[in-house]
Structures are given as C-alpha cells and as structure tokens.
PDB file of C-alpha atoms in Angstrom:
ATOM      1  CA  MET L  11      -7.263 -15.744 -25.238  1.00  0.00           C
ATOM      2  CA  CYS L  12      -3.684 -15.848 -26.418  1.00  0.00           C
ATOM      3  CA  SER L  13      -1.436 -18.787 -27.088  1.00  0.00           C
ATOM      4  CA  TRP L  14       2.220 -19.055 -26.174  1.00  0.00           C
ATOM      5  CA  GLN L  15       4.714 -17.920 -28.806  1.00  0.00           C
ATOM      6  CA  ALA L  16       8.490 -17.636 -28.885  1.00  0.00           C
ATOM      7  CA  GLY L  17       9.579 -14.165 -27.894  1.00  0.00           C
ATOM      8  CA  SER L  18       6.457 -13.521 -25.833  1.00  0.00           C
ATOM      9  CA  ALA L  19       6.479 -12.106 -22.320  1.00  0.00           C
ATOM     10  CA  PHE L  20       8.331 -15.043 -20.738  1.00  0.00           C
ATOM     11  CA  SER L  21      10.843 -17.343 -22.373  1.00  0.00           C
ATOM     12  CA  GLN L  22      10.104 -21.033 -22.195  1.00  0.00           C
ATOM     13  CA  THR L  23      13.465 -21.622 -20.486  1.00  0.00           C
ATOM     14  CA  GLU L  24      12.199 -19.870 -17.357  1.00  0.00           C
ATOM     15  CA  THR L  25      10.195 -22.858 -16.117  1.00  0.00           C
ATOM     16  CA  ASN L  26      11.843 -24.443 -13.075  1.00  0.00           C
ATOM     17  CA  GLY L  27       9.090 -26.190 -11.182  1.00  0.00           C
ATOM     18  CA  SER L  28       5.386 -26.429 -10.445  1.00  0.00           C
ATOM     19  CA  ARG L  29       5.186 -22.868  -9.082  1.00  0.00           C
ATOM     20  CA  ASP L  30       6.015 -21.720 -12.622  1.00  0.00           C
ATOM     21  CA  GLU L  31       3.029 -23.507 -14.133  1.00  0.00           C
ATOM     22  CA  PHE L  32       1.342 -20.106 -13.828  1.00  0.00           C
ATOM     23  CA  ARG L  33       2.687 -16.702 -14.818  1.00  0.00           C
ATOM     24  CA  ILE L  34       1.212 -13.251 -14.480  1.00  0.00           C
ATOM     25  CA  VAL L  35       1.739 -10.760 -17.304  1.00  0.00           C
ATOM     26  CA  ILE L  36       0.558  -7.196 -16.713  1.00  0.00           C
ATOM     27  CA  HIS L  37       0.033  -4.977 -19.762  1.00  0.00           C
ATOM     28  CA  CYS L  38      -0.107  -1.489 -18.240  1.00  0.00           C
ATOM     29  CA  GLY L  39      -0.713   0.276 -21.564  1.00  0.00           C
ATOM     30  CA  ILE L  40      -4.042  -1.486 -22.029  1.00  0.00           C
ATOM     31  CA  ASN L  41      -4.858  -2.028 -18.319  1.00  0.00           C
ATOM     32  CA  VAL L  42      -5.006  -5.814 -18.562  1.00  0.00           C
ATOM     33  CA  LEU L  43      -3.566  -8.520 -16.323  1.00  0.00           C
ATOM     34  CA  GLN L  44      -3.224 -11.939 -17.941  1.00  0.00           C
ATOM     35  CA  LEU L  45      -2.793 -15.223 -16.124  1.00  0.00           C
ATOM     36  CA  TRP L  46      -0.835 -17.724 -18.174  1.00  0.00           C
ATOM     37  CA  ARG L  47      -0.784 -21.483 -17.623  1.00  0.00           C
ATOM     38  CA  LYS L  48       2.170 -22.969 -19.423  1.00  0.00           C
ATOM     39  CA  ASN L  49       1.780 -21.711 -23.026  1.00  0.00           C
ATOM     40  CA  GLU L  50      -1.712 -20.224 -22.903  1.00  0.00           C
ATOM     41  CA  ALA L  51      -3.303 -17.103 -21.447  1.00  0.00           C
ATOM     42  CA  ILE L  52      -6.247 -18.546 -19.513  1.00  0.00           C
ATOM     43  CA  ARG L  53      -7.630 -15.399 -17.828  1.00  0.00           C
ATOM     44  CA  GLU L  54      -7.674 -11.677 -18.513  1.00  0.00           C
ATOM     45  CA  TYR L  55      -8.680  -9.093 -15.939  1.00  0.00           C
ATOM     46  CA  PRO L  56      -9.140  -5.322 -16.086  1.00  0.00           C
ATOM     47  CA  ILE L  57      -6.682  -3.447 -13.869  1.00  0.00           C
ATOM     48  CA  GLU L  58      -5.572   0.048 -12.958  1.00  0.00           C
ATOM     49  CA  THR L  59      -2.010   1.207 -12.218  1.00  0.00           C
ATOM     50  CA  GLY L  60      -0.151   4.047 -10.501  1.00  0.00           C
ATOM     51  CA  LYS L  61      -1.300   7.638 -10.798  1.00  0.00           C
ATOM     52  CA  GLY L  62       2.361   8.662 -11.242  1.00  0.00           C
ATOM     53  CA  GLY L  63       2.677   6.548 -14.398  1.00  0.00           C
ATOM     54  CA  LEU L  64       5.145   3.742 -15.032  1.00  0.00           C
ATOM     55  CA  GLY L  65       8.793   3.131 -14.201  1.00  0.00           C
ATOM     56  CA  LYS L  66       8.889   3.299 -10.395  1.00  0.00           C
ATOM     57  CA  GLN L  67      12.277   4.486  -9.128  1.00  0.00           C
ATOM     58  CA  ARG L  68      11.722   5.702  -5.574  1.00  0.00           C
ATOM     59  CA  GLY L  69       9.322   5.307  -2.708  1.00  0.00           C
ATOM     60  CA  GLY L  70       6.454   7.788  -2.871  1.00  0.00           C
ATOM     61  CA  ASP L  71       6.643   8.464  -6.626  1.00  0.00           C
ATOM     62  CA  HIS L  72       3.231   6.763  -7.118  1.00  0.00           C
ATOM     63  CA  CYS L  73       4.588   4.936 -10.179  1.00  0.00           C
ATOM     64  CA  THR L  74       4.053   1.279 -11.039  1.00  0.00           C
ATOM     65  CA  PRO L  75       7.317  -0.607 -11.577  1.00  0.00           C
ATOM     66  CA  VAL L  76       8.124  -2.211 -14.925  1.00  0.00           C
ATOM     67  CA  GLY L  77      10.150  -5.420 -15.075  1.00  0.00           C
ATOM     68  CA  ASP L  78      10.408  -8.996 -13.882  1.00  0.00           C
ATOM     69  CA  TYR L  79       9.247  -9.873 -10.381  1.00  0.00           C
ATOM     70  CA  GLU L  80       7.688 -12.712  -8.435  1.00  0.00           C
ATOM     71  CA  ILE L  81       5.063 -13.098  -5.759  1.00  0.00           C
ATOM     72  CA  SER L  82       6.757 -12.671  -2.380  1.00  0.00           C
ATOM     73  CA  TRP L  83       3.754 -13.134  -0.037  1.00  0.00           C
ATOM     74  CA  MET L  84      -0.034 -13.311  -0.132  1.00  0.00           C
ATOM     75  CA  ALA L  85      -2.777 -12.315   2.315  1.00  0.00           C
ATOM     76  CA  SER L  86      -6.571 -12.395   2.287  1.00  0.00           C
ATOM     77  CA  ARG L  87      -9.576 -11.963   4.541  1.00  0.00           C
ATOM     78  CA  ASN L  88     -11.477 -14.831   2.950  1.00  0.00           C
ATOM     79  CA  SER L  89      -8.998 -17.529   1.946  1.00  0.00           C
ATOM     80  CA  THR L  90      -7.306 -20.211   3.996  1.00  0.00           C
ATOM     81  CA  LYS L  91      -4.220 -19.761   1.806  1.00  0.00           C
ATOM     82  CA  GLY L  92      -1.455 -17.322   2.785  1.00  0.00           C
ATOM     83  CA  TYR L  93      -1.644 -14.830   5.639  1.00  0.00           C
ATOM     84  CA  ARG L  94      -5.003 -13.937   7.161  1.00  0.00           C
ATOM     85  CA  ILE L  95      -5.949 -10.227   7.033  1.00  0.00           C
ATOM     86  CA  VAL L  96      -7.361  -9.081  10.374  1.00  0.00           C
ATOM     87  CA  GLU L  97      -9.069  -5.707  10.989  1.00  0.00           C
ATOM     88  CA  ASN L  98      -6.743  -3.155  12.654  1.00  0.00           C
ATOM     89  CA  ARG L  99      -3.870  -5.699  12.853  1.00  0.00           C
ATOM     90  CA  SER L 100      -2.614  -6.430   9.301  1.00  0.00           C
ATOM     91  CA  TRP L 101      -0.060  -4.160   7.630  1.00  0.00           C
ATOM     92  CA  CYS L 102       2.668  -4.107   5.017  1.00  0.00           C
ATOM     93  CA  LYS L 103       5.907  -2.644   6.328  1.00  0.00           C
ATOM     94  CA  GLY L 104       9.302  -2.944   4.667  1.00  0.00           C
ATOM     95  CA  ASN L 105       7.896  -5.393   2.084  1.00  0.00           C
ATOM     96  CA  LYS L 106       6.742  -7.748   4.822  1.00  0.00           C
ATOM     97  CA  PHE L 107       3.302  -8.732   6.065  1.00  0.00           C
ATOM     98  CA  ILE L 108       3.052  -7.885   9.762  1.00  0.00           C
ATOM     99  CA  TYR L 109       0.513  -8.211  12.551  1.00  0.00           C
ATOM    100  CA  ALA L 110       0.823  -5.110  14.757  1.00  0.00           C
ATOM    101  CA  ASP L 111      -1.186  -2.457  16.585  1.00  0.00           C
ATOM    102  CA  SER L 112       0.035   0.197  14.132  1.00  0.00           C
ATOM    103  CA  GLY L 113       1.856   0.568  10.836  1.00  0.00           C
ATOM    104  CA  PRO L 114       2.198   2.805   7.773  1.00  0.00           C
ATOM    105  CA  SER L 115      -1.048   4.749   7.205  1.00  0.00           C
ATOM    106  CA  LEU L 116      -1.319   3.754   3.518  1.00  0.00           C
ATOM    107  CA  GLU L 117      -0.696   0.065   4.265  1.00  0.00           C
ATOM    108  CA  LYS L 118      -3.823  -0.870   6.235  1.00  0.00           C
ATOM    109  CA  LEU L 119      -4.523  -4.151   4.471  1.00  0.00           C
ATOM    110  CA  TRP L 120      -8.116  -4.288   5.770  1.00  0.00           C
ATOM    111  CA  ALA L 121      -9.047  -0.891   4.246  1.00  0.00           C
ATOM    112  CA  GLU L 122     -11.485  -0.369   1.344  1.00  0.00           C
ATOM    113  CA  SER L 123      -8.501   0.448  -0.884  1.00  0.00           C
ATOM    114  CA  TYR L 124      -7.384  -3.186  -0.395  1.00  0.00           C
ATOM    115  CA  GLY L 125     -10.874  -4.618  -0.833  1.00  0.00           C
ATOM    116  CA  GLY L 126     -12.327  -4.056   2.666  1.00  0.00           C
ATOM    117  CA  ASP L 127     -14.314  -7.160   3.652  1.00  0.00           C
ATOM    118  CA  GLU L 128     -12.971  -8.792   0.458  1.00  0.00           C
ATOM    119  CA  ALA L 129      -9.344  -7.693   1.036  1.00  0.00           C
ATOM    120  CA  THR L 130      -6.967  -9.681  -1.139  1.00  0.00           C
ATOM    121  CA  VAL L 131      -3.257  -8.849  -1.473  1.00  0.00           C
ATOM    122  CA  ILE L 132      -0.633 -10.457  -3.720  1.00  0.00           C
ATOM    123  CA  SER L 133       2.705  -8.785  -2.954  1.00  0.00           C
ATOM    124  CA  ILE L 134       5.554  -8.627  -5.466  1.00  0.00           C
ATOM    125  CA  ASN L 135       9.265  -8.385  -4.677  1.00  0.00           C
ATOM    126  CA  TYR L 136       9.774  -4.736  -5.678  1.00  0.00           C
ATOM    127  CA  PRO L 137      12.469  -3.538  -5.562  1.00  0.00           C
ATOM    128  CA  SER L 138      14.112  -6.629  -7.035  1.00  0.00           C
ATOM    129  CA  VAL L 139      17.868  -7.164  -6.753  1.00  0.00           C
ATOM    130  CA  LYS L 140      18.236  -5.584 -10.215  1.00  0.00           C
ATOM    131  CA  ASP L 141      16.137  -2.584  -9.120  1.00  0.00           C
ATOM    132  CA  ARG L 142      18.220  -2.077  -5.963  1.00  0.00           C
ATOM    133  CA  LEU L 143      21.455  -2.202  -7.981  1.00  0.00           C
ATOM    134  CA  ARG L 144      20.002   0.634 -10.082  1.00  0.00           C
ATOM    135  CA  GLY L 145      19.299   2.634  -6.915  1.00  0.00           C
ATOM    136  CA  PHE L 146      15.511   2.173  -6.986  1.00  0.00           C
ATOM    137  CA  THR L 147      13.713   2.392  -3.644  1.00  0.00           C
ATOM    138  CA  GLY L 148      10.231   1.834  -2.280  1.00  0.00           C
ATOM    139  CA  ASP L 149       8.279  -1.109  -0.978  1.00  0.00           C
ATOM    140  CA  CYS L 150       4.853  -2.670  -0.567  1.00  0.00           C
ATOM    141  CA  ILE L 151       3.927  -2.942  -4.251  1.00  0.00           C
ATOM    142  CA  HIS L 152       1.004  -5.329  -4.605  1.00  0.00           C
ATOM    143  CA  ILE L 153      -1.603  -6.720  -6.937  1.00  0.00           C
ATOM    144  CA  HIS L 154      -4.689  -6.195  -4.798  1.00  0.00           C
ATOM    145  CA  ALA L 155      -8.438  -5.807  -4.582  1.00  0.00           C
ATOM    146  CA  ASP L 156      -9.816  -2.260  -4.597  1.00  0.00           C
ATOM    147  CA  LYS L 157     -13.311  -1.199  -3.518  1.00  0.00           C
ATOM    148  CA  LYS L 158     -12.677   2.541  -3.879  1.00  0.00           C
ATOM    149  CA  LEU L 159     -14.345   2.717  -7.279  1.00  0.00           C
ATOM    150  CA  LYS L 160     -15.364   5.803  -9.235  1.00  0.00           C
ATOM    151  CA  ASP L 161     -18.485   5.391 -11.376  1.00  0.00           C
ATOM    152  CA  GLY L 162     -18.034   1.618 -11.093  1.00  0.00           C
ATOM    153  CA  MET L 163     -14.471   1.772 -12.437  1.00  0.00           C
ATOM    154  CA  LEU L 164     -11.148   1.024 -10.760  1.00  0.00           C
ATOM    155  CA  THR L 165      -9.163   4.052  -9.604  1.00  0.00           C
ATOM    156  CA  LYS L 166      -5.475   4.884  -9.994  1.00  0.00           C
ATOM    157  CA  SER L 167      -3.162   3.588  -7.260  1.00  0.00           C
ATOM    158  CA  TYR L 168      -0.051   4.771  -5.422  1.00  0.00           C
ATOM    159  CA  GLY L 169       1.961   2.333  -7.567  1.00  0.00           C
ATOM    160  CA  CYS L 170       0.125  -0.954  -7.036  1.00  0.00           C
ATOM    161  CA  ILE L 171      -2.019  -2.933  -9.477  1.00  0.00           C
ATOM    162  CA  HIS L 172      -5.722  -2.527  -8.608  1.00  0.00           C
ATOM    163  CA  MET L 173      -8.265  -5.244  -9.431  1.00  0.00           C
ATOM    164  CA  PHE L 174     -11.956  -5.736  -8.779  1.00  0.00           C
ATOM    165  CA  PRO L 175     -12.324  -7.832  -5.575  1.00  0.00           C
ATOM    166  CA  LYS L 176     -13.898 -10.854  -7.307  1.00  0.00           C
ATOM    167  CA  ASP L 177     -11.095 -10.911  -9.908  1.00  0.00           C
ATOM    168  CA  ALA L 178      -8.384 -10.480  -7.265  1.00  0.00           C
ATOM    169  CA  MET L 179      -9.738 -13.444  -5.276  1.00  0.00           C
ATOM    170  CA  GLU L 180      -9.954 -15.648  -8.371  1.00  0.00           C
ATOM    171  CA  LEU L 181      -6.333 -14.832  -9.247  1.00  0.00           C
ATOM    172  CA  TYR L 182      -5.252 -15.297  -5.611  1.00  0.00           C
ATOM    173  CA  GLU L 183      -6.612 -18.841  -5.504  1.00  0.00           C
ATOM    174  CA  MET L 184      -4.699 -19.848  -8.664  1.00  0.00           C
ATOM    175  CA  VAL L 185      -1.208 -18.504  -7.899  1.00  0.00           C
ATOM    176  CA  GLU L 186       1.306 -18.957  -5.106  1.00  0.00           C
ATOM    177  CA  VAL L 187       4.441 -17.446  -3.634  1.00  0.00           C
ATOM    178  CA  GLY L 188       7.182 -17.610  -6.274  1.00  0.00           C
ATOM    179  CA  THR L 189       4.849 -17.221  -9.269  1.00  0.00           C
ATOM    180  CA  PRO L 190       6.624 -15.017 -11.867  1.00  0.00           C
ATOM    181  CA  VAL L 191       5.150 -11.569 -12.565  1.00  0.00           C
ATOM    182  CA  LYS L 192       6.137  -9.537 -15.632  1.00  0.00           C
ATOM    183  CA  ILE L 193       5.009  -5.904 -15.717  1.00  0.00           C
ATOM    184  CA  LEU L 194       5.085  -4.404 -19.208  1.00  0.00           C
ATOM    185  CA  PRO L 195       4.536  -0.761 -20.261  1.00  0.00           C
TER     186      PRO L 195
END
C-alpha cells in the first residue's frame, strides 16, 4: 500500500474530526479506489466508472465527476448502519434516499445494478457547491455494489463508481456520512 506524503491527494490540513480519519481516493485512470486511514492507504479495490468518461457536467451525460466530494448518505440491504434498502421501496431522487412506491427508473436501489440482494450504496454530494457554481447538473452519483458483471468483470456505469458487492460492503462498514471523497482522472 501507499504511505501519506505531502502533496498527495488530500492535504493534511483537511482533518477536522473523527469522520476524517478515513478518506476515499478514486483513481479513475487505473480503476482503483483507495481507502486511506490518516496517512496510509489501507485498502485498494478494483472499480469501474462512467461509460461517458470523466468530467461530469450535466445530468444524463454518463460521465463520472472529478473533484472533491464527501459522503452524503449511505444505504444497504445487509447492514444496520445507514438507511435500509427495501425491495420496490428504496430510490434515489434529487440526491436523496427515499422510500416510495415509485421513483426514477435507473435509481431502483434494490436492482442488480446496485448489488441486488447485496445492494450497498454510498452516495456522494455531486454536484457540490463548486460544481453548481460552474453550472454542472445531475444527481444520484454513488459508489455502489454492482452485480451486472460481464465475464466476471465490473461494467461501465451511468456515472457512478461500480464495485464488487463484497468490496462495497467492506468499504461501507468502514466509512460514514461526511467522509471525504476525492475523484481523480
């Protein structure tokens, strides 16, 4: 794993409490998500990103955003932490977790594309204030489990960060709302 160095993905002045003990750094160019604890990368996971590439600017562009974010909410079928994903009742709408009889067709949090019976969703606050000031739009960008594999490999997303279900659950149990997320090209 890596060790913390000056000038790396997060500056050491960004720590402001226990929620910042962990940081997520996503390296889109090499399809790796790292979990950092203080000054050390303690986990690395394979990922897949948006089929539209990087640099999300508008809803529906299928791009993964690049920049500084944080975890805004979390939901799972199998954890007691965060919101509980329920079949036919759990959706993302307008960057919020909702329980409802219907919602956006691509945001069925119980679906195979979110991990199915292992559904695990870590939502980030895209678009951030900085993104909105730049005119960027869109919502419901997550780090989440994906069971829609091709030849055993993760598939491209509509802008989210896909992970294998086991990896997504391990990450989910170690982070919390407010954990910083840096997405790099």
